[in-house]
Amino acid sequence: METYTLIVLLLAATIRVATPLLLAAIAGLFSERAGVIDLGLEGKMLGAAFAAAAVSATTGSVWFGLGAGIATAVFLALLIGFACITHKGNQVVAGMAVTIMVVGLGPTLGLAWFGLGGQTPQLDGAGQRFTGIAWPGAAAAKEMPFPGLLYSELLSGQNLIVYFAAALVPLSAWIFYRTRFGLRLRAVGENPHAVDTAGISVNGLRYQAVIISGVLCGVAGTYLSTAASSGFVRDMTAGKGYLALAALIFGKWKPVPTLGACLLFAFTDALATRLQGVALPVVGVIPVQFILALPYVLTVLLLAGFVGKAVAPRAIGVPYSKEK
Amino acid sequence: MSDEAGSATAPGRNSDGAAGAARAPALELRAIDKRFGAVHANRAISFAVAAGSIHGLIGENGAGKSTLMNIIYGFHRADAGEILVHGRKVDITSPQGAIAAGIGMVHQHFMLVENFTVLENVVLGVEGGALLAGGLTAARRELEKLARDYGLEVPLDSMISELSVGLQQRVEILKALYRRAEILILDEPTAVLTPQEADQLFKMLGRLREQGKAIILVTHKLREIMAITDRVTVMRQGAVVAEVMTKKTSPRGLAEKMVGRAVLLQVDKCPATPGVALLSVTDLEVRDRLGVPRVKGVSFELRAGEIVGVAGVAGNGQSELLEALAGIREPSRGEIRLGGRELVREQLDARARRALGLAHVPEDRLRMGVVASFSAEANAMLGYHDRPRYGRGLFLDGAASLAGCEAKMKEFDVRPAQPALRISAFSGGNQQKLVLAREIDADPSVLLIGQPTRGVDIGAIEFIHRRLIALRDAGKALLVVSVELDEILGLADRILVMNGGEIIGELARAEATEEKIGLMMAGVRGEGGA
């Protein structure tokens, strides 16, 4: 039964890793489907992680932290929007610039406010973190490993943000394909001229998309610093924003396949953590560095060859102007 | 403009003289004025369009037609002037406003989302509620009714990308009608259609006229104006230079008004005396990046002293054929022989082919013919800059390149004759003249020309056609690819028609008619076909 427990724990770890990835990927989905490249995912998430931890530590409430995280990420998103939508700037440059700014700004502010070397204080008070919610009967279910363990370890005991992320996939699919807003959003990423001639504001739609991306990045960042760990540390996103972007491309800019990609990346990540120091048959112990590189190697391989042709929204990356 | 109002009659009748009840015109423009910086794009434009009539708007590129239409559709705001719809003054500041005023527009480049269905495209912007399901069902019912009423059948659940260009245009018209447009503007609607598709479009427009719609047809094709419009307004340099009843004018008269001087619509030429074959193509196949064959086993010969025209609806392999011949695109099979060499097997690139006497005027001038941000001087030697006359070793001879550019500008009447000016600041016609001058200057034996007069004004067209015929008479072999049937008919001694990547038929000029070529363009094999 040892293997079974191991697998359940591995899946539980997958869910934990996948949550911020999925939130960021869906955030990117909204932005990119509207035609705005979202290279700022990493920066928005990191900014939100810092703000959420700082506010939660100061006020003692994780909900204020969440609010601060979302507000920060939305602010950064609007910054990108202002540069790329209003002033037709280069979307790649704007996203990168925001990310680079936040990488430096977070720890600097942290040092000034808390004097802890750029970190935020440990969130150990009650209500300062998002913690797991035990479902009724979870403890009892543990007694009977199959299928009880699946219930107690996977379904039950996750925090609110995980459930939110899970609900987000069908929700966003519904928004994209069943609502007026979704139709217009997809149209503006494909042919903004068509949207403009239909009498709909291209910039208005793109701003809405960018703001939604900000909100979701805010939640993702808050998850990192107040749920997955207890406080902000320097560079804590560790490339998850870019990985989310890769997942979104791998998922061909569609919600459900994007979920699949996120789970796959998260699974390799969880597996890599498990494999550290474990002697495997034939190869023996694999060096830690190699194992940690695994998810990224997988990303490169998948994106380079196995995805097939991913067709991006046609107008992505092109600032809209009436003249062609 | 009161005489205009007098011609407005009840829907279904468009007799000009009938003294109908003095109904206000469907659309009236009063002294519309618009400047873009130093350019005076529209100068006090006034005209009126009656309900139940088709009004032609004709003028050369840059005459201000598009600006005017964009003002009516709310893309631009006029600096001064009024727009009246059914006698009421309206203030149109956005496409939304134009739609609300009952104005619909079919743009030259379709405003469709390619990977949406027809239905989704039609409802975009008027979905009828926050959720799609209900609106789509209602729209489907309404569109089926419209399709019946106007004969506008379109498969509602097909993706736009699966539809022919003619059907896509139908979707655009449906979009306007679905929004209850009473005034329909069509901007160069036949540019992408076969002659038969154009005829169908005109029949459809005729039906819309009977239903009392006011239609504005923006075009530069005189034939269309003569065929379908009731009245025509001619624009030149931002101003209305004439407004006449179509039946009281002639193509020649309209052309003169457009250009401001007498023009020859058809350049005179003597019959060709073809000599030896200079270029021969055998079983040429060209595939695109995805491996789809675009040119399928094409064979033909190009002889000295003849112009061969390649006709076809855009996108039927002509571009790929031209690029393969010029050495820009690698064919997957076949032979191209020129001057005793076999170009495909020897893998001669565009430069090596130039050295063998093959010159190429590309279809897409701004993308392939010139470097838009370079000066006219640099563009005038592009591709030939490594020839000894322009310098030695690593260095360019500035005086020689300047002199070369000045000579070409003089010979080809390029205006303004300023070698230092950026090429993108020249008009399309003058850019094309300079490109042509550059290619002819190298004294090629074979000249490939894609869309010789695309985006070129009528005056320059006449000049370019004359030069091409002079080259033919000098014993050169010319291959002209054009989507303008009139141009093919005017220039070519022999006509190849392409459809679906094949040469579907060949006609001598004497036996070629627009109808025959049109049928072949649509894929119907000619009896004498290949």
XYZ file of C-alpha atoms in Angstrom, chain B:
530
model
C -29.000 70.286 -53.761
C -32.717 70.642 -54.296
C -32.508 69.047 -57.744
C -31.194 65.964 -55.988
C -34.207 65.705 -53.780
C -36.393 65.912 -56.845
C -34.961 62.699 -58.196
C -35.769 60.785 -55.051
C -38.793 58.654 -55.755
C -40.737 55.906 -54.127
C -38.786 52.743 -53.410
C -38.787 50.327 -56.274
C -38.669 53.020 -58.908
C -35.627 54.873 -59.908
C -36.722 56.792 -62.930
C -34.765 59.998 -62.743
C -37.309 62.393 -64.127
C -40.363 61.187 -62.221
C -41.666 63.934 -60.021
C -42.186 61.862 -56.898
C -43.310 63.371 -53.663
C -40.398 65.531 -52.506
C -38.965 63.026 -50.124
C -35.727 63.817 -48.388
C -32.747 61.850 -49.700
C -31.694 58.833 -47.657
C -28.279 60.337 -47.157
C -27.115 63.841 -47.771
C -23.680 65.313 -47.244
C -23.298 69.059 -46.918
C -19.904 70.679 -47.285
C -17.911 67.955 -45.578
C -14.391 69.168 -44.970
C -11.465 67.258 -43.529
C -7.746 67.881 -43.206
C -4.999 65.575 -42.028
C -2.195 67.932 -41.154
C -1.154 69.558 -44.411
C -3.277 67.267 -46.546
C -6.696 68.589 -47.440
C -8.381 65.206 -47.862
C -11.955 66.402 -48.354
C -12.873 69.860 -49.616
C -16.481 70.867 -49.022
C -17.962 67.651 -50.342
C -21.701 67.699 -50.971
C -23.922 65.140 -52.556
C -27.123 63.279 -51.881
C -28.231 59.708 -52.369
C -31.901 58.912 -52.866
C -33.555 55.894 -51.329
C -33.953 53.166 -53.912
C -30.960 54.231 -55.942
C -27.348 53.254 -56.471
C -24.909 56.117 -56.345
C -21.417 55.687 -57.716
C -18.441 57.406 -56.146
C -15.420 57.307 -58.368
C -11.962 58.774 -58.186
C -8.304 57.831 -58.290
C -6.332 56.555 -55.339
C -5.863 59.411 -52.955
C -8.836 61.374 -54.280
C -10.402 61.267 -50.823
C -13.114 58.637 -51.356
C -12.020 56.472 -48.442
C -11.702 59.426 -46.093
C -15.213 60.501 -46.985
C -16.637 57.029 -46.405
C -14.780 56.761 -43.112
C -16.362 60.031 -42.038
C -19.824 58.732 -42.904
C -19.114 55.540 -40.976
C -17.798 57.385 -37.941
C -14.146 56.359 -38.147
C -13.062 59.935 -38.690
C -14.734 63.160 -37.707
C -15.213 65.860 -40.285
C -13.714 69.241 -39.454
C -16.807 70.899 -40.879
C -20.026 69.986 -42.636
C -23.208 68.096 -41.965
C -24.553 64.637 -42.569
C -28.300 64.236 -42.984
C -30.083 60.906 -42.907
C -33.631 60.971 -44.265
C -33.593 64.721 -43.885
C -32.549 64.708 -40.242
C -29.183 65.976 -39.181
C -27.136 63.295 -37.459
C -23.945 63.531 -35.500
C -21.903 60.424 -36.229
C -18.902 60.067 -33.973
C -18.377 56.307 -34.029
C -19.331 53.246 -36.068
C -21.935 52.663 -33.344
C -23.499 55.970 -34.270
C -23.442 55.150 -37.966
C -25.118 51.809 -37.322
C -27.774 53.529 -35.213
C -28.399 55.961 -38.064
C -29.042 53.009 -40.392
C -25.738 53.114 -42.249
C -23.958 49.861 -43.082
C -20.572 49.496 -44.690
C -18.935 46.684 -46.602
C -15.228 47.336 -46.392
C -12.774 46.432 -49.096
C -10.860 44.297 -46.623
C -13.581 42.328 -44.946
C -14.149 43.007 -41.278
C -14.730 39.395 -40.375
C -13.278 37.138 -37.710
C -11.937 34.230 -39.724
C -12.277 31.507 -37.120
C -15.790 32.470 -36.094
C -18.903 31.077 -37.750
C -21.006 33.185 -40.049
C -23.626 33.467 -37.341
C -21.138 34.639 -34.723
C -19.769 37.240 -37.104
C -23.193 38.608 -37.881
C -24.237 38.998 -34.255
C -20.930 40.449 -33.054
C -21.869 43.766 -31.473
C -25.639 43.083 -31.522
C -25.744 39.848 -29.557
C -29.079 40.618 -27.949
C -28.165 39.891 -24.335
C -25.274 39.008 -22.080
C -25.643 35.307 -22.820
C -25.210 34.100 -26.371
C -27.632 31.211 -26.591
C -30.894 33.181 -26.867
C -29.508 35.842 -29.180
C -28.012 33.301 -31.551
C -31.295 31.465 -31.921
C -33.171 34.673 -32.664
C -30.478 35.790 -35.088
C -30.597 32.479 -36.918
C -34.325 32.891 -37.499
C -33.950 36.456 -38.696
C -31.017 35.639 -40.987
C -32.910 32.793 -42.591
C -35.664 35.260 -43.374
C -33.214 37.829 -44.768
C -31.585 35.143 -46.865
C -34.958 34.276 -48.365
C -35.991 37.880 -48.941
C -32.796 39.004 -50.654
C -31.418 35.765 -52.050
C -28.433 35.947 -49.725
C -27.976 32.287 -48.874
C -24.952 31.609 -46.662
C -24.223 28.515 -44.559
C -24.674 30.049 -41.108
C -22.589 27.513 -39.193
C -19.544 27.495 -41.456
C -16.331 29.156 -40.403
C -15.560 32.296 -42.386
C -12.201 30.821 -43.395
C -14.012 27.999 -45.185
C -16.016 30.355 -47.378
C -15.148 31.736 -50.780
C -14.462 35.438 -51.027
C -17.805 35.993 -52.708
C -19.633 34.345 -49.822
C -17.596 36.294 -47.279
C -18.755 39.457 -48.962
C -22.317 38.210 -48.675
C -21.768 37.846 -44.935
C -20.672 41.467 -44.796
C -23.845 42.549 -46.569
C -25.920 40.383 -44.238
C -24.211 42.013 -41.280
C -25.346 45.407 -42.491
C -28.895 44.259 -43.257
C -29.169 42.478 -39.908
C -28.415 45.830 -38.290
C -31.312 47.248 -40.327
C -29.150 49.398 -42.555
C -31.102 51.523 -45.010
C -27.959 53.026 -46.483
C -25.311 50.608 -47.686
C -21.785 51.663 -48.592
C -19.637 49.247 -50.589
C -15.946 50.078 -50.857
C -14.339 48.569 -53.981
C -16.538 45.489 -53.658
C -15.435 43.747 -56.835
C -11.682 43.937 -56.305
C -11.597 40.356 -55.088
C -14.348 38.835 -57.225
C -14.430 36.994 -60.534
C -16.476 38.775 -63.191
C -19.293 36.265 -62.641
C -19.268 36.838 -58.897
C -19.327 40.567 -59.559
C -22.387 40.111 -61.780
C -24.081 38.208 -58.981
C -23.240 40.982 -56.564
C -24.731 43.537 -58.902
C -27.928 41.509 -59.220
C -28.115 41.449 -55.448
C -27.559 45.196 -55.273
C -30.300 45.624 -57.829
C -32.679 43.721 -55.556
C -31.682 45.876 -52.602
C -32.367 48.955 -54.679
C -35.847 47.642 -55.459
C -36.410 47.255 -51.734
C -35.723 50.939 -51.322
C -32.206 50.835 -49.944
C -29.794 53.622 -50.782
C -26.492 52.205 -52.003
C -23.165 53.943 -52.440
C -20.705 52.100 -54.646
C -17.130 53.286 -54.245
C -14.935 52.090 -57.068
C -12.291 53.015 -59.563
C -13.687 50.731 -62.237
C -15.558 52.726 -64.835
C -17.256 49.635 -66.205
C -19.036 49.013 -62.894
C -20.191 52.566 -62.619
C -21.678 52.376 -66.077
C -23.265 48.984 -65.450
C -25.196 49.581 -62.286
C -25.291 53.084 -60.892
C -28.038 55.676 -61.306
C -25.903 58.700 -60.560
C -22.201 59.143 -60.163
C -20.054 61.586 -58.236
C -16.483 62.045 -59.397
C -13.804 63.119 -56.937
C -10.368 64.459 -57.639
C -7.828 65.742 -55.141
C -10.311 65.821 -52.302
C -13.046 67.704 -54.131
C -16.161 66.785 -56.093
C -15.393 67.654 -59.712
C -18.590 66.361 -61.242
C -21.911 64.827 -60.428
C -23.843 63.389 -63.304
C -26.554 60.968 -64.221
C -24.879 57.761 -65.305
C -26.836 57.392 -68.522
C -25.755 60.856 -69.608
C -22.053 60.128 -69.411
C -19.479 57.735 -70.876
C -16.453 55.888 -69.523
C -14.171 58.228 -71.418
C -15.892 61.281 -70.027
C -15.658 59.957 -66.479
C -11.998 59.050 -66.866
C -11.182 62.539 -68.063
C -12.962 64.047 -65.109
C -11.127 61.730 -62.701
C -7.706 62.537 -64.088
C -8.352 66.095 -65.136
C -7.127 65.592 -68.674
C -7.760 63.357 -71.658
C -6.574 59.791 -71.142
C -6.380 56.721 -73.265
C -8.142 53.831 -71.571
C -6.707 51.431 -74.079
C -3.136 51.773 -75.281
C -2.791 51.175 -79.005
C -0.446 48.470 -80.109
C 0.398 46.533 -83.196
C 0.158 42.722 -83.278
C 3.022 40.874 -81.661
C 5.690 39.104 -83.660
C 6.901 36.458 -81.237
C 10.411 35.144 -81.763
C 12.357 32.409 -80.027
C 11.389 31.115 -76.580
C 13.468 32.928 -73.951
C 11.971 31.365 -70.845
C 10.468 27.926 -70.695
C 8.793 26.366 -67.729
C 8.107 22.643 -67.526
C 5.906 20.865 -65.016
C 6.578 23.385 -62.275
C 5.209 22.614 -58.847
C 5.450 24.996 -55.897
C 4.415 24.145 -52.373
C 3.791 26.536 -49.504
C 5.243 26.295 -46.013
C 2.670 23.729 -44.969
C 3.465 21.545 -47.951
C 0.256 22.351 -49.802
C 0.846 22.579 -53.564
C 0.056 26.097 -54.770
C 1.295 25.691 -58.332
C 0.504 22.283 -59.773
C 2.569 21.160 -62.723
C 2.543 24.337 -64.783
C 4.243 24.425 -68.201
C 4.526 27.288 -70.678
C 6.938 29.215 -72.846
C 7.647 32.904 -72.992
C 8.882 34.104 -76.372
C 10.793 37.175 -77.395
C 8.550 40.039 -78.444
C 5.357 38.968 -76.696
C 3.466 39.802 -73.566
C 1.886 36.838 -71.838
C -0.794 37.717 -69.323
C -1.629 35.503 -66.374
C -5.228 36.043 -65.300
C -6.928 34.620 -62.238
C -8.682 35.493 -59.034
C -6.111 36.466 -56.413
C -4.783 33.463 -54.517
C -4.907 30.875 -57.290
C -1.170 30.322 -57.486
C -0.133 33.310 -59.607
C 1.892 34.860 -56.804
C 3.692 31.626 -56.059
C 4.400 31.057 -59.751
C 5.871 34.505 -60.076
C 8.017 34.101 -56.993
C 9.276 30.709 -58.119
C 10.264 32.142 -61.491
C 11.990 35.114 -59.862
C 13.985 32.838 -57.553
C 12.373 33.923 -54.284
C 10.564 30.660 -53.681
C 11.960 27.218 -54.279
C 9.834 24.963 -56.450
C 9.353 21.384 -55.327
C 9.473 20.014 -58.861
C 9.946 21.059 -62.462
C 12.285 22.976 -64.701
C 12.781 26.622 -65.558
C 15.046 27.265 -68.543
C 16.539 30.665 -69.270
C 19.466 31.500 -71.538
C 20.648 27.895 -71.840
C 20.642 27.302 -68.085
C 18.282 25.273 -65.964
C 17.508 27.477 -62.994
C 15.915 24.985 -60.619
C 18.518 22.241 -60.749
C 21.388 24.717 -60.687
C 19.731 26.406 -57.721
C 20.269 29.871 -59.088
C 18.948 32.503 -56.713
C 17.285 35.791 -57.570
C 20.625 37.565 -57.974
C 22.061 34.944 -60.286
C 18.870 35.101 -62.329
C 19.169 38.864 -62.608
C 22.647 38.361 -63.991
C 21.153 36.068 -66.627
C 18.798 38.802 -67.780
C 15.687 38.103 -65.741
C 14.099 41.094 -64.060
C 11.187 41.049 -61.633
C 8.703 43.703 -60.568
C 7.074 42.105 -57.511
C 3.355 42.130 -56.848
C 3.626 43.569 -53.374
C 5.591 46.697 -54.064
C 5.977 47.952 -50.507
C 6.917 44.574 -49.073
C 9.179 43.250 -51.816
C 9.756 45.912 -54.432
C 11.187 48.704 -52.324
C 12.477 49.341 -48.830
C 9.846 51.803 -47.699
C 12.048 53.754 -45.313
C 14.920 54.161 -47.803
C 15.353 57.100 -50.150
C 14.325 56.965 -53.782
C 18.016 56.989 -54.658
C 18.760 53.847 -52.664
C 15.650 52.145 -53.976
C 16.555 53.012 -57.544
C 19.613 50.730 -57.399
C 18.399 48.104 -54.933
C 19.460 44.662 -56.090
C 21.863 46.154 -58.630
C 23.966 48.028 -56.096
C 26.821 45.546 -56.460
C 27.244 46.250 -60.155
C 30.480 48.029 -61.087
C 28.694 51.197 -62.176
C 27.622 51.914 -58.593
C 31.033 51.568 -56.996
C 34.043 49.442 -56.459
C 34.898 46.959 -53.729
C 33.395 47.843 -50.408
C 32.419 51.345 -51.371
C 29.405 52.794 -53.117
C 29.904 55.606 -55.562
C 27.463 58.247 -54.315
C 27.681 60.382 -57.425
C 26.958 57.406 -59.668
C 23.934 56.275 -57.663
C 22.567 59.816 -57.592
C 23.097 60.227 -61.320
C 21.488 56.827 -61.909
C 18.431 57.785 -59.887
C 18.094 61.161 -61.579
C 18.288 59.588 -65.014
C 15.604 57.052 -64.125
C 13.356 59.697 -62.643
C 13.666 61.774 -65.782
C 13.078 58.926 -68.182
C 10.063 57.612 -66.299
C 8.649 60.950 -65.276
C 8.794 60.181 -61.547
C 7.429 63.048 -59.483
C 8.635 64.734 -57.415
C 12.091 64.275 -58.929
C 13.820 64.264 -55.553
C 16.241 61.358 -55.135
C 16.707 62.052 -51.421
C 13.006 61.733 -50.614
C 11.843 58.609 -48.797
C 10.200 56.226 -51.274
C 7.134 55.865 -49.066
C 6.454 59.583 -49.549
C 5.858 59.019 -53.273
C 2.457 58.048 -54.636
C 1.904 54.434 -55.628
C 2.184 55.276 -59.293
C 5.496 57.038 -58.897
C 6.908 54.249 -56.744
C 5.922 51.759 -59.392
C 7.491 53.851 -62.147
C 10.759 53.944 -60.240
C 10.729 50.186 -59.634
C 9.999 49.602 -63.292
C 12.772 52.006 -64.266
C 15.205 50.126 -62.039
C 14.367 46.749 -63.518
C 14.291 47.923 -67.127
C 17.548 49.818 -66.708
C 19.426 46.527 -66.371
C 18.282 45.659 -69.903
C 16.731 42.278 -69.106
C 15.646 39.877 -71.810
C 12.776 38.563 -69.681
C 10.668 40.774 -67.452
C 8.263 39.368 -64.859
C 5.709 41.877 -63.619
C 3.198 41.287 -60.854
C 0.211 43.630 -60.699
C 1.860 46.337 -62.820
C -0.684 48.973 -61.895
C -1.938 48.024 -58.428
C -2.512 51.206 -56.474
C -1.478 53.248 -59.502
C -3.573 56.148 -60.783
C -5.067 56.152 -64.264
C -2.588 58.650 -65.672
C 0.366 56.538 -64.600
C -1.330 53.342 -65.795
C -1.330 54.679 -69.317
C 2.382 55.524 -69.036
C 3.308 52.125 -67.613
C 1.320 50.265 -70.250
C 3.033 52.218 -73.017
C 6.451 51.355 -71.634
C 5.618 47.680 -71.361
C 4.422 47.555 -74.959
C 7.547 49.410 -76.074
C 9.636 46.749 -74.341
C 7.738 44.044 -76.148
C 8.313 45.764 -79.456
C 12.011 45.875 -78.599
C 12.023 42.085 -78.527
C 11.791 41.415 -74.807
C 9.629 38.691 -73.302
C 7.154 39.876 -70.693
C 5.052 37.931 -68.228
C 2.316 40.058 -66.661
C 0.368 38.735 -63.693
C -2.670 40.833 -62.899
C -6.008 40.439 -61.182
C -7.360 43.300 -63.282
C -8.970 41.667 -66.276
C -9.040 44.917 -68.227
C -5.302 45.164 -67.854
C -4.712 41.622 -69.072
C -6.974 42.236 -72.042
C -5.291 45.544 -72.797
C -1.709 44.315 -72.620
C -1.409 40.619 -73.327
C -0.855 38.936 -76.669
C -1.554 35.577 -75.125
C -3.487 34.857 -71.937
C -2.979 32.052 -69.436
C -5.770 31.623 -66.905
C -4.924 30.144 -63.534
C -7.320 28.406 -61.198
C -6.438 26.303 -58.184
C -2.736 26.360 -59.055
C -3.171 25.086 -62.597
C -3.172 26.800 -65.944
C -6.731 25.975 -66.741
C -6.753 27.464 -70.175
C -4.816 29.458 -72.739
C -6.310 31.989 -75.107
C -4.847 34.073 -77.891
C -5.759 37.726 -77.409
C -7.953 37.709 -80.491
C -10.198 34.940 -79.184
C -10.251 36.121 -75.575
C -13.350 37.724 -74.156
C -14.047 38.803 -70.643
C -16.703 36.144 -70.366
C -14.458 33.306 -71.511
C -11.691 34.330 -69.154
C -14.144 34.837 -66.310
C -15.498 31.320 -66.659
C -11.979 29.893 -66.622
C -11.100 31.999 -63.585
C -14.051 30.382 -61.869
C -12.678 26.942 -62.728
C -14.604 26.050 -65.871
C -12.176 24.544 -68.366
C -12.100 26.163 -71.779
C -12.582 23.896 -74.775
C -9.123 24.771 -76.001
C -7.797 24.473 -72.473
C -4.607 22.872 -71.303
